[in-house]
Amino acid sequence: MENEQSYQVINESPRSKKLTWLIHHFQREWRLYIMLAPTLIWFILFLYKPMYGLQIAFKDYSVFKGITDSPWIGLEHFYTLFENDQFIRAIKNTVIISGASLLFGFPVPIILALMFNEIINPKFKKTAQTIVYLPHFISAVIIAGIVITAFAPSTGVVNLLLNALGYDSVYFLTKPEWFRTIFVGTGIWQEAGFNSIVFLASIAGVNPSLYESAVVDGASRWQMMWKITLPCIMPTILIMLIIRIGNILEVGFEMIIMLYQPATYATSDVISTFIYRQGLQAAQYDLAAAAGLFNAVIAFVLVIAANTISKKVSRTSLW
Amino acid sequence: MSGVKLEGVVKSYKDVTVVHGIDLEVKSKEFVVLVGPSGCGKSTTLRMLAGLEEISDGQVSIDDKVVNHIAPKDRDVAMVFQNYALYPHLSVAENIAFGLRIRKVPKPRIEELVKEVAHTLELTSLLERRPADLSGGQRQRVAMGRAIVRHPKVFLFDEPLSNLDAKLRTQMRAEIKQLHTKLGVTSVYVTHDQVEAMTLADRIVVMSDGRIEQIGTPMELFNNPINTFVATFIGSPPMNLISTTITSIDGLVYADISGNKCLLPQLENPCDLEVIIGIRPEYVDIVPVDNSSAVPIHVDLVETLGSEALLHCRIQESAFVVKVDTHGKVEHLKHLDTLYFRQDAITVFDKTTGRALSRSSVGCNA
Amino acid sequence: MSQIMNMNLYSRGDKAFVYINMFLVALFTISTLYPFIYVASLSMSMGEAVTSGQVVLTPVQITFAAYEKVIFDSAFWISYRNTFIYTIGGTLTSLAFIVPCAYALSRPQLLGRKYWNIMIAFTMWFNAGMIPFFLNMRDLGLLDSYLGIIIGFACNAFNIILLRNFFEAVPPSFEEAARMDGANDFQVLWKVFIPLAKPAIATVTLFCIVSRWNGFFWAMVLLRDESKVPLQVYLRQMITQLSDDDTFSSSLLEAAYSFETVSAAIMVCSIIPVLLIYPFVQKYFNKGIMLGGVKE
Ligand SMILES: Nc1ncnc2c1ncn2[C@@H]1O[C@H](COP(=O)(O)OP(=O)(O)OP(=O)(O)O)[C@@H](O)[C@H]1O
Ligand SMILES: [Mg+2]
């Protein structure tokens, strides 16, 4: 009897063997698929379905006809966009604001991490860290609210200080020349502390015996910071830099929406705020979707490039 | 009666086969130990038995019931892991009770069982602690407690003692043995430590490269290894192997060692052969005895262990280790120049296949 | 770094370095804190004192008039309640999606695991953007509804990957031991992995709570009905009025509160819950963020 059975098992074709294996697999593991399914459905419904909707960038979208039935018009929206000075300006502003944030904002968390690392009193260190991480968790609305309040022409603390120093009040938020400074500065104030976490973690991974031998060799703390800590976290710095460059099209546009006004559009209007105004406020969905697609494709290329490079870097930096 | 049976069990990952058709029957209440070098497939075999790994071919049965496609939880087996896998967020009592809770055993009954197990393993005073607050040996006992509380049909152990220091390992080894005697549950135990295997097992299964080399009681393996692999794997220090040729003269078989003729046990079909002869370090004499042949040696080093000493010598340019009783003195051992091999203590292996040549007459271990 | 705790062992230069460094860190910390203190002081000052530019650091003529004004404003309470609904409902929904999914993705026996992972990670690199997302929400009938806000933002790839990485790092013997003990996947997740992954889950929970509590853009876009609007949207209306027009405050010049103090009071009310939960979860996120950041 038993022999016969095992013969049957052996004689099964590979295909039906695979099938029985699948059946057994699902009998055993169906719960995993139940756990996975809702999220996959969510991704399809809320993130992949809109990708299908992206086709309106090439269509003359009409609300009544819907996405599928609106007529194709090819690249017309893109021609329109690139003839639009506002869009060109938005690209320029995006790159400038992002670039400035990177240039001035990138070193700050590194310096902060190095400084935190040199603090000896653990309580002081912990308290300081807790405080500087905090702004990251505060909403753009409130941060913007604080900025608006602090820079208000007659009551804000900044102008009060200027007055005290004998200068006239400046209505900062209506001055295009001030917008970028205020925006980038606020960004650094809000995120530098939180961004230092990555570097602190990297510093924590440095082999302690390096410092011990340096102490024995008579190195000062300043020297150890420059000669040991900084070189050891260089790979992390490099990778973070590459990732940041890859995300250069990403600006905190919630904050911009809060802070900008027509008077400052010349310097403050970025791609996402342009899309918001064209699409959601002026209901030019197809044109705005085209702008969005352009943005998304460039961003995708940049991010993938950055990722590839950072992987290479992290591999080579191991050696 | 809960025996375990593996028939032609194969395990492959994609293209690599790591277990090549294992046949093994573990009788009810038996304690079987799987030994073998690292990577030989011991854990894989055990995990297939547990149901943690699917089998690629063959058949696993527990209690005469085929369990190939039965989930681990329904096989009624319990396993002790190398790293214990104690849940860090649960107390000792909760760790032990975990399986019972999952199986919806009534609360009072759980308490009773946990108490009983805690008593058996002397864990009663530790029940409220977290695993992080226990010593290595205590953790080990909790892991055992978690296994025995369910009264499973089979216990599976995957190197449960390898995270302990040498002394604790010896102690826990004894405790496991006692526990097995007391509970009499069929057990399969994986280790790469042959001492553990020898002391614990009713029967030992020696594996290498995903195949079973030999199955037998510790003494069978020690005295009659089936091939050179088992011969060198079992026993510490391992069996000495010497390559040589044999000649038969007047119906007696001799091996040529350093120019001397050394009498061998009777073989079934002796002819002029390239062979390997194996001699256990313990079975070598330093004074002439009956039925023994003298072999010249040079002693390189004497390792003193106390009541015994290990002589590291050379015979025909190959290393040779001898274990002798010191009787309190070691000085004279350095100057030995002759060893005596008893005829019945020699195992002969075929040089090409490595397999032991069968003897014609009564074996040496009588 | 191996810290030598005893300052006496330091050379003079090192001591100076340590103190200067400490001073600079303190300075940075204070400058981080100052805007919050400023806003709190504004909210507790007399409106008149604010409009005449007397408040710089500490409250002037302490009064809680602004808070009284806020407390008796029903729109504030409605938006506050809504924020709680979105935060609690949204966070629980997110966890209900993310945790089981991350667990399933972390199991090697899951078929097509690689492809599901790519499908989820891809959305981090490419997304359709604002307009198609909005049109999709509209087509799904999720405009102007609580459900739209709660479900529409339930998942994100980063949180799933963070948690998945944590689950992957749990030694397989925990799952195996639980399985031998008779647990099925649901029980393994609930009784073993969730307790083990507490730091990671706390981190993800914190991220969810914070993004829900702070989120305003999509609430502003998707919600028309004033009675469904969350606090941040309400706050934005207040603040934009403030920045648009200086005349509002002058009309209130004589009152105990001014526009500035009222909006400061609302900001404080909005920050306080964040401050309350922050210390509890703070200790987890160092670890949690590293987990998520390193892989992929
Ligand atoms: N998922 C896998 N894919 C491919 N090969 C594997 C896989 N898991 C295990 N192996 C291989 O199977 C072989 C047997 O592994 P197993 O864990 O059973 O060894 P072991 O005898 O328990 O060794 P040790 O004493 O080191 O624990 C090893 O060579 C291992 O490399
Ligand atoms: Mg193993």
mmCIF file with all atom_site columns, C-alpha atoms in Angstrom, chain A residues 18-178:
data_model
loop_
_atom_site.group_PDB
_atom_site.id
_atom_site.type_symbol
_atom_site.label_atom_id
_atom_site.label_alt_id
_atom_site.label_comp_id
_atom_site.label_asym_id
_atom_site.label_entity_id
_atom_site.label_seq_id
_atom_site.pdbx_PDB_ins_code
_atom_site.Cartn_x
_atom_site.Cartn_y
_atom_site.Cartn_z
_atom_site.occupancy
_atom_site.B_iso_or_equiv
_atom_site.pdbx_formal_charge
_atom_site.auth_seq_id
_atom_site.auth_comp_id
_atom_site.auth_asym_id
_atom_site.auth_atom_id
_atom_site.pdbx_PDB_model_num
ATOM 1   C CA . LYS A 1 18  ? 4.119   22.357  -8.287  1.00 0.00 ? 18  LYS A CA 1
ATOM 2   C CA . LEU A 1 19  ? 0.350   22.661  -8.040  1.00 0.00 ? 19  LEU A CA 1
ATOM 3   C CA . THR A 1 20  ? 0.081   20.425  -4.998  1.00 0.00 ? 20  THR A CA 1
ATOM 4   C CA . TRP A 1 21  ? 2.957   22.343  -3.480  1.00 0.00 ? 21  TRP A CA 1
ATOM 5   C CA . LEU A 1 22  ? 1.056   25.593  -4.070  1.00 0.00 ? 22  LEU A CA 1
ATOM 6   C CA . ILE A 1 23  ? -2.096  24.186  -2.523  1.00 0.00 ? 23  ILE A CA 1
ATOM 7   C CA . HIS A 1 24  ? -0.195  23.088  0.544   1.00 0.00 ? 24  HIS A CA 1
ATOM 8   C CA . HIS A 1 25  ? 1.537   26.452  0.663   1.00 0.00 ? 25  HIS A CA 1
ATOM 9   C CA . PHE A 1 26  ? -1.716  28.382  0.685   1.00 0.00 ? 26  PHE A CA 1
ATOM 10  C CA . GLN A 1 27  ? -3.250  25.997  3.177   1.00 0.00 ? 27  GLN A CA 1
ATOM 11  C CA . ARG A 1 28  ? -0.386  26.749  5.501   1.00 0.00 ? 28  ARG A CA 1
ATOM 12  C CA . GLU A 1 29  ? 0.270   30.399  4.775   1.00 0.00 ? 29  GLU A CA 1
ATOM 13  C CA . TRP A 1 30  ? -3.037  31.938  3.702   1.00 0.00 ? 30  TRP A CA 1
ATOM 14  C CA . ARG A 1 31  ? -2.970  34.224  6.703   1.00 0.00 ? 31  ARG A CA 1
ATOM 15  C CA . LEU A 1 32  ? 0.089   36.024  5.373   1.00 0.00 ? 32  LEU A CA 1
ATOM 16  C CA . TYR A 1 33  ? -1.752  36.899  2.204   1.00 0.00 ? 33  TYR A CA 1
ATOM 17  C CA . ILE A 1 34  ? -4.713  38.160  4.191   1.00 0.00 ? 34  ILE A CA 1
ATOM 18  C CA . MET A 1 35  ? -2.337  40.449  6.026   1.00 0.00 ? 35  MET A CA 1
ATOM 19  C CA . LEU A 1 36  ? -0.738  41.683  2.845   1.00 0.00 ? 36  LEU A CA 1
ATOM 20  C CA . ALA A 1 37  ? -3.837  42.165  0.722   1.00 0.00 ? 37  ALA A CA 1
ATOM 21  C CA . PRO A 1 38  ? -5.438  45.288  2.272   1.00 0.00 ? 38  PRO A CA 1
ATOM 22  C CA . THR A 1 39  ? -2.271  47.332  1.916   1.00 0.00 ? 39  THR A CA 1
ATOM 23  C CA . LEU A 1 40  ? -1.634  46.163  -1.632  1.00 0.00 ? 40  LEU A CA 1
ATOM 24  C CA . ILE A 1 41  ? -5.188  47.075  -2.553  1.00 0.00 ? 41  ILE A CA 1
ATOM 25  C CA . TRP A 1 42  ? -4.680  50.425  -0.895  1.00 0.00 ? 42  TRP A CA 1
ATOM 26  C CA . PHE A 1 43  ? -1.537  51.046  -2.934  1.00 0.00 ? 43  PHE A CA 1
ATOM 27  C CA . ILE A 1 44  ? -3.332  50.157  -6.141  1.00 0.00 ? 44  ILE A CA 1
ATOM 28  C CA . LEU A 1 45  ? -6.350  52.282  -5.325  1.00 0.00 ? 45  LEU A CA 1
ATOM 29  C CA . PHE A 1 46  ? -4.601  55.365  -4.000  1.00 0.00 ? 46  PHE A CA 1
ATOM 30  C CA . LEU A 1 47  ? -1.183  55.439  -5.610  1.00 0.00 ? 47  LEU A CA 1
ATOM 31  C CA . TYR A 1 48  ? -1.262  53.335  -8.770  1.00 0.00 ? 48  TYR A CA 1
ATOM 32  C CA . LYS A 1 49  ? -4.679  54.326  -10.019 1.00 0.00 ? 49  LYS A CA 1
ATOM 33  C CA . PRO A 1 50  ? -3.644  58.002  -10.064 1.00 0.00 ? 50  PRO A CA 1
ATOM 34  C CA . MET A 1 51  ? -0.701  56.962  -12.238 1.00 0.00 ? 51  MET A CA 1
ATOM 35  C CA . TYR A 1 52  ? -3.270  55.784  -14.755 1.00 0.00 ? 52  TYR A CA 1
ATOM 36  C CA . GLY A 1 53  ? -4.907  59.180  -14.357 1.00 0.00 ? 53  GLY A CA 1
ATOM 37  C CA . LEU A 1 54  ? -1.648  60.846  -15.331 1.00 0.00 ? 54  LEU A CA 1
ATOM 38  C CA . GLN A 1 55  ? -2.653  60.363  -18.964 1.00 0.00 ? 55  GLN A CA 1
ATOM 39  C CA . ILE A 1 56  ? -4.655  63.578  -18.766 1.00 0.00 ? 56  ILE A CA 1
ATOM 40  C CA . ALA A 1 57  ? -1.302  65.322  -19.153 1.00 0.00 ? 57  ALA A CA 1
ATOM 41  C CA . PHE A 1 58  ? -1.612  64.286  -22.828 1.00 0.00 ? 58  PHE A CA 1
ATOM 42  C CA . LYS A 1 59  ? -5.351  64.894  -23.111 1.00 0.00 ? 59  LYS A CA 1
ATOM 43  C CA . ASP A 1 60  ? -7.818  67.690  -23.309 1.00 0.00 ? 60  ASP A CA 1
ATOM 44  C CA . TYR A 1 61  ? -9.385  66.702  -20.034 1.00 0.00 ? 61  TYR A CA 1
ATOM 45  C CA . SER A 1 62  ? -13.020 67.395  -19.529 1.00 0.00 ? 62  SER A CA 1
ATOM 46  C CA . VAL A 1 63  ? -14.704 66.646  -16.248 1.00 0.00 ? 63  VAL A CA 1
ATOM 47  C CA . PHE A 1 64  ? -17.789 65.393  -18.045 1.00 0.00 ? 64  PHE A CA 1
ATOM 48  C CA . LYS A 1 65  ? -16.016 62.959  -20.328 1.00 0.00 ? 65  LYS A CA 1
ATOM 49  C CA . GLY A 1 66  ? -13.757 61.625  -17.613 1.00 0.00 ? 66  GLY A CA 1
ATOM 50  C CA . ILE A 1 67  ? -10.135 60.517  -17.780 1.00 0.00 ? 67  ILE A CA 1
ATOM 51  C CA . THR A 1 68  ? -10.495 57.684  -20.285 1.00 0.00 ? 68  THR A CA 1
ATOM 52  C CA . ASP A 1 69  ? -12.809 59.358  -22.786 1.00 0.00 ? 69  ASP A CA 1
ATOM 53  C CA . SER A 1 70  ? -11.206 62.773  -23.008 1.00 0.00 ? 70  SER A CA 1
ATOM 54  C CA . PRO A 1 71  ? -9.498  63.261  -26.396 1.00 0.00 ? 71  PRO A CA 1
ATOM 55  C CA . TRP A 1 72  ? -5.754  62.893  -26.806 1.00 0.00 ? 72  TRP A CA 1
ATOM 56  C CA . ILE A 1 73  ? -3.871  66.037  -27.731 1.00 0.00 ? 73  ILE A CA 1
ATOM 57  C CA . GLY A 1 74  ? -0.284  64.862  -27.522 1.00 0.00 ? 74  GLY A CA 1
ATOM 58  C CA . LEU A 1 75  ? 2.338   67.173  -26.077 1.00 0.00 ? 75  LEU A CA 1
ATOM 59  C CA . GLU A 1 76  ? 0.350   70.355  -26.345 1.00 0.00 ? 76  GLU A CA 1
ATOM 60  C CA . HIS A 1 77  ? 0.257   70.976  -22.596 1.00 0.00 ? 77  HIS A CA 1
ATOM 61  C CA . PHE A 1 78  ? 3.993   70.668  -22.450 1.00 0.00 ? 78  PHE A CA 1
ATOM 62  C CA . TYR A 1 79  ? 4.453   73.235  -25.223 1.00 0.00 ? 79  TYR A CA 1
ATOM 63  C CA . THR A 1 80  ? 2.105   75.550  -23.352 1.00 0.00 ? 80  THR A CA 1
ATOM 64  C CA . LEU A 1 81  ? 4.036   75.026  -20.147 1.00 0.00 ? 81  LEU A CA 1
ATOM 65  C CA . PHE A 1 82  ? 7.398   75.809  -21.614 1.00 0.00 ? 82  PHE A CA 1
ATOM 66  C CA . GLU A 1 83  ? 6.059   78.959  -23.181 1.00 0.00 ? 83  GLU A CA 1
ATOM 67  C CA . ASN A 1 84  ? 4.719   79.985  -19.794 1.00 0.00 ? 84  ASN A CA 1
ATOM 68  C CA . ASP A 1 85  ? 7.094   82.335  -17.974 1.00 0.00 ? 85  ASP A CA 1
ATOM 69  C CA . GLN A 1 86  ? 5.536   81.444  -14.650 1.00 0.00 ? 86  GLN A CA 1
ATOM 70  C CA . PHE A 1 87  ? 6.388   77.798  -15.082 1.00 0.00 ? 87  PHE A CA 1
ATOM 71  C CA . ILE A 1 88  ? 9.965   78.552  -16.111 1.00 0.00 ? 88  ILE A CA 1
ATOM 72  C CA . ARG A 1 89  ? 10.209  80.844  -13.123 1.00 0.00 ? 89  ARG A CA 1
ATOM 73  C CA . ALA A 1 90  ? 8.824   78.108  -10.878 1.00 0.00 ? 90  ALA A CA 1
ATOM 74  C CA . ILE A 1 91  ? 11.503  75.660  -12.056 1.00 0.00 ? 91  ILE A CA 1
ATOM 75  C CA . LYS A 1 92  ? 14.170  78.262  -11.474 1.00 0.00 ? 92  LYS A CA 1
ATOM 76  C CA . ASN A 1 93  ? 12.848  79.083  -8.010  1.00 0.00 ? 93  ASN A CA 1
ATOM 77  C CA . THR A 1 94  ? 12.605  75.435  -7.073  1.00 0.00 ? 94  THR A CA 1
ATOM 78  C CA . VAL A 1 95  ? 16.219  74.824  -7.937  1.00 0.00 ? 95  VAL A CA 1
ATOM 79  C CA . ILE A 1 96  ? 17.432  78.019  -6.282  1.00 0.00 ? 96  ILE A CA 1
ATOM 80  C CA . ILE A 1 97  ? 15.500  77.503  -3.050  1.00 0.00 ? 97  ILE A CA 1
ATOM 81  C CA . SER A 1 98  ? 16.446  73.848  -2.870  1.00 0.00 ? 98  SER A CA 1
ATOM 82  C CA . GLY A 1 99  ? 20.052  74.564  -3.746  1.00 0.00 ? 99  GLY A CA 1
ATOM 83  C CA . ALA A 1 100 ? 20.305  77.261  -1.125  1.00 0.00 ? 100 ALA A CA 1
ATOM 84  C CA . SER A 1 101 ? 18.746  74.966  1.480   1.00 0.00 ? 101 SER A CA 1
ATOM 85  C CA . LEU A 1 102 ? 21.314  72.355  0.577   1.00 0.00 ? 102 LEU A CA 1
ATOM 86  C CA . LEU A 1 103 ? 24.257  74.717  0.557   1.00 0.00 ? 103 LEU A CA 1
ATOM 87  C CA . PHE A 1 104 ? 23.465  76.387  3.859   1.00 0.00 ? 104 PHE A CA 1
ATOM 88  C CA . GLY A 1 105 ? 21.387  73.685  5.488   1.00 0.00 ? 105 GLY A CA 1
ATOM 89  C CA . PHE A 1 106 ? 23.431  70.581  4.816   1.00 0.00 ? 106 PHE A CA 1
ATOM 90  C CA . PRO A 1 107 ? 26.502  71.342  6.950   1.00 0.00 ? 107 PRO A CA 1
ATOM 91  C CA . VAL A 1 108 ? 24.512  72.449  9.989   1.00 0.00 ? 108 VAL A CA 1
ATOM 92  C CA . PRO A 1 109 ? 23.317  69.016  11.171  1.00 0.00 ? 109 PRO A CA 1
ATOM 93  C CA . ILE A 1 110 ? 26.828  67.637  10.754  1.00 0.00 ? 110 ILE A CA 1
ATOM 94  C CA . ILE A 1 111 ? 28.326  70.407  12.839  1.00 0.00 ? 111 ILE A CA 1
ATOM 95  C CA . LEU A 1 112 ? 25.555  69.943  15.356  1.00 0.00 ? 112 LEU A CA 1
ATOM 96  C CA . ALA A 1 113 ? 26.205  66.197  15.588  1.00 0.00 ? 113 ALA A CA 1
ATOM 97  C CA . LEU A 1 114 ? 29.924  66.783  16.080  1.00 0.00 ? 114 LEU A CA 1
ATOM 98  C CA . MET A 1 115 ? 29.157  69.299  18.793  1.00 0.00 ? 115 MET A CA 1
ATOM 99  C CA . PHE A 1 116 ? 26.700  67.009  20.530  1.00 0.00 ? 116 PHE A CA 1
ATOM 100 C CA . ASN A 1 117 ? 29.326  64.323  20.488  1.00 0.00 ? 117 ASN A CA 1
ATOM 101 C CA . GLU A 1 118 ? 31.762  66.542  22.342  1.00 0.00 ? 118 GLU A CA 1
ATOM 102 C CA . ILE A 1 119 ? 29.372  67.210  25.214  1.00 0.00 ? 119 ILE A CA 1
ATOM 103 C CA . ILE A 1 120 ? 30.438  65.337  28.306  1.00 0.00 ? 120 ILE A CA 1
ATOM 104 C CA . ASN A 1 121 ? 27.487  65.894  30.587  1.00 0.00 ? 121 ASN A CA 1
ATOM 105 C CA . PRO A 1 122 ? 24.909  63.273  29.518  1.00 0.00 ? 122 PRO A CA 1
ATOM 106 C CA . LYS A 1 123 ? 21.974  65.138  31.030  1.00 0.00 ? 123 LYS A CA 1
ATOM 107 C CA . PHE A 1 124 ? 22.793  68.343  29.228  1.00 0.00 ? 124 PHE A CA 1
ATOM 108 C CA . LYS A 1 125 ? 23.281  66.416  26.015  1.00 0.00 ? 125 LYS A CA 1
ATOM 109 C CA . LYS A 1 126 ? 19.957  64.645  26.313  1.00 0.00 ? 126 LYS A CA 1
ATOM 110 C CA . THR A 1 127 ? 18.042  67.813  27.128  1.00 0.00 ? 127 THR A CA 1
ATOM 111 C CA . ALA A 1 128 ? 19.632  69.742  24.292  1.00 0.00 ? 128 ALA A CA 1
ATOM 112 C CA . GLN A 1 129 ? 18.890  66.939  21.849  1.00 0.00 ? 129 GLN A CA 1
ATOM 113 C CA . THR A 1 130 ? 15.297  66.689  22.978  1.00 0.00 ? 130 THR A CA 1
ATOM 114 C CA . ILE A 1 131 ? 14.831  70.399  22.405  1.00 0.00 ? 131 ILE A CA 1
ATOM 115 C CA . VAL A 1 132 ? 16.493  70.659  19.016  1.00 0.00 ? 132 VAL A CA 1
ATOM 116 C CA . TYR A 1 133 ? 14.581  67.669  17.638  1.00 0.00 ? 133 TYR A CA 1
ATOM 117 C CA . LEU A 1 134 ? 11.284  69.246  18.635  1.00 0.00 ? 134 LEU A CA 1
ATOM 118 C CA . PRO A 1 135 ? 10.627  71.728  15.792  1.00 0.00 ? 135 PRO A CA 1
ATOM 119 C CA . HIS A 1 136 ? 10.624  68.835  13.324  1.00 0.00 ? 136 HIS A CA 1
ATOM 120 C CA . PHE A 1 137 ? 7.383   67.694  14.894  1.00 0.00 ? 137 PHE A CA 1
ATOM 121 C CA . ILE A 1 138 ? 5.640   71.043  14.687  1.00 0.00 ? 138 ILE A CA 1
ATOM 122 C CA . SER A 1 139 ? 3.330   71.674  11.753  1.00 0.00 ? 139 SER A CA 1
ATOM 123 C CA . ALA A 1 140 ? 4.161   73.927  8.841   1.00 0.00 ? 140 ALA A CA 1
ATOM 124 C CA . VAL A 1 141 ? 1.153   76.032  9.753   1.00 0.00 ? 141 VAL A CA 1
ATOM 125 C CA . ILE A 1 142 ? 2.455   76.791  13.191  1.00 0.00 ? 142 ILE A CA 1
ATOM 126 C CA . ILE A 1 143 ? 6.008   77.353  12.055  1.00 0.00 ? 143 ILE A CA 1
ATOM 127 C CA . ALA A 1 144 ? 4.673   79.686  9.403   1.00 0.00 ? 144 ALA A CA 1
ATOM 128 C CA . GLY A 1 145 ? 2.459   81.290  12.040  1.00 0.00 ? 145 GLY A CA 1
ATOM 129 C CA . ILE A 1 146 ? 5.471   81.917  14.207  1.00 0.00 ? 146 ILE A CA 1
ATOM 130 C CA . VAL A 1 147 ? 7.393   83.370  11.271  1.00 0.00 ? 147 VAL A CA 1
ATOM 131 C CA . ILE A 1 148 ? 4.503   85.611  10.306  1.00 0.00 ? 148 ILE A CA 1
ATOM 132 C CA . THR A 1 149 ? 4.101   86.787  13.873  1.00 0.00 ? 149 THR A CA 1
ATOM 133 C CA . ALA A 1 150 ? 7.795   87.335  14.448  1.00 0.00 ? 150 ALA A CA 1
ATOM 134 C CA . PHE A 1 151 ? 8.294   89.214  11.169  1.00 0.00 ? 151 PHE A CA 1
ATOM 135 C CA . ALA A 1 152 ? 5.106   91.267  11.399  1.00 0.00 ? 152 ALA A CA 1
ATOM 136 C CA . PRO A 1 153 ? 5.772   94.904  10.501  1.00 0.00 ? 153 PRO A CA 1
ATOM 137 C CA . SER A 1 154 ? 4.665   96.681  13.659  1.00 0.00 ? 154 SER A CA 1
ATOM 138 C CA . THR A 1 155 ? 4.385   94.033  16.362  1.00 0.00 ? 155 THR A CA 1
ATOM 139 C CA . GLY A 1 156 ? 6.881   91.342  15.367  1.00 0.00 ? 156 GLY A CA 1
ATOM 140 C CA . VAL A 1 157 ? 9.979   90.870  17.426  1.00 0.00 ? 157 VAL A CA 1
ATOM 141 C CA . VAL A 1 158 ? 12.309  91.180  14.426  1.00 0.00 ? 158 VAL A CA 1
ATOM 142 C CA . ASN A 1 159 ? 11.099  94.626  13.534  1.00 0.00 ? 159 ASN A CA 1
ATOM 143 C CA . LEU A 1 160 ? 11.035  95.658  17.175  1.00 0.00 ? 160 LEU A CA 1
ATOM 144 C CA . LEU A 1 161 ? 14.715  94.789  17.300  1.00 0.00 ? 161 LEU A CA 1
ATOM 145 C CA . LEU A 1 162 ? 15.404  96.683  14.088  1.00 0.00 ? 162 LEU A CA 1
ATOM 146 C CA . ASN A 1 163 ? 13.590  99.685  15.509  1.00 0.00 ? 163 ASN A CA 1
ATOM 147 C CA . ALA A 1 164 ? 15.580  99.460  18.696  1.00 0.00 ? 164 ALA A CA 1
ATOM 148 C CA . LEU A 1 165 ? 18.744  99.513  16.613  1.00 0.00 ? 165 LEU A CA 1
ATOM 149 C CA . GLY A 1 166 ? 17.505  102.582 14.830  1.00 0.00 ? 166 GLY A CA 1
ATOM 150 C CA . TYR A 1 167 ? 16.357  101.023 11.576  1.00 0.00 ? 167 TYR A CA 1
ATOM 151 C CA . ASP A 1 168 ? 12.973  101.331 9.959   1.00 0.00 ? 168 ASP A CA 1
ATOM 152 C CA . SER A 1 169 ? 10.525  98.456  10.008  1.00 0.00 ? 169 SER A CA 1
ATOM 153 C CA . VAL A 1 170 ? 10.595  96.149  7.000   1.00 0.00 ? 170 VAL A CA 1
ATOM 154 C CA . TYR A 1 171 ? 7.523   94.238  5.884   1.00 0.00 ? 171 TYR A CA 1
ATOM 155 C CA . PHE A 1 172 ? 9.649   91.175  5.185   1.00 0.00 ? 172 PHE A CA 1
ATOM 156 C CA . LEU A 1 173 ? 7.002   88.869  3.868   1.00 0.00 ? 173 LEU A CA 1
ATOM 157 C CA . THR A 1 174 ? 6.021   91.206  1.060   1.00 0.00 ? 174 THR A CA 1
ATOM 158 C CA . LYS A 1 175 ? 9.597   91.664  -0.109  1.00 0.00 ? 175 LYS A CA 1
ATOM 159 C CA . PRO A 1 176 ? 10.666  89.179  -2.797  1.00 0.00 ? 176 PRO A CA 1
ATOM 160 C CA . GLU A 1 177 ? 14.323  89.724  -1.921  1.00 0.00 ? 177 GLU A CA 1
ATOM 161 C CA . TRP A 1 178 ? 13.749  88.464  1.615   1.00 0.00 ? 178 TRP A CA 1
#
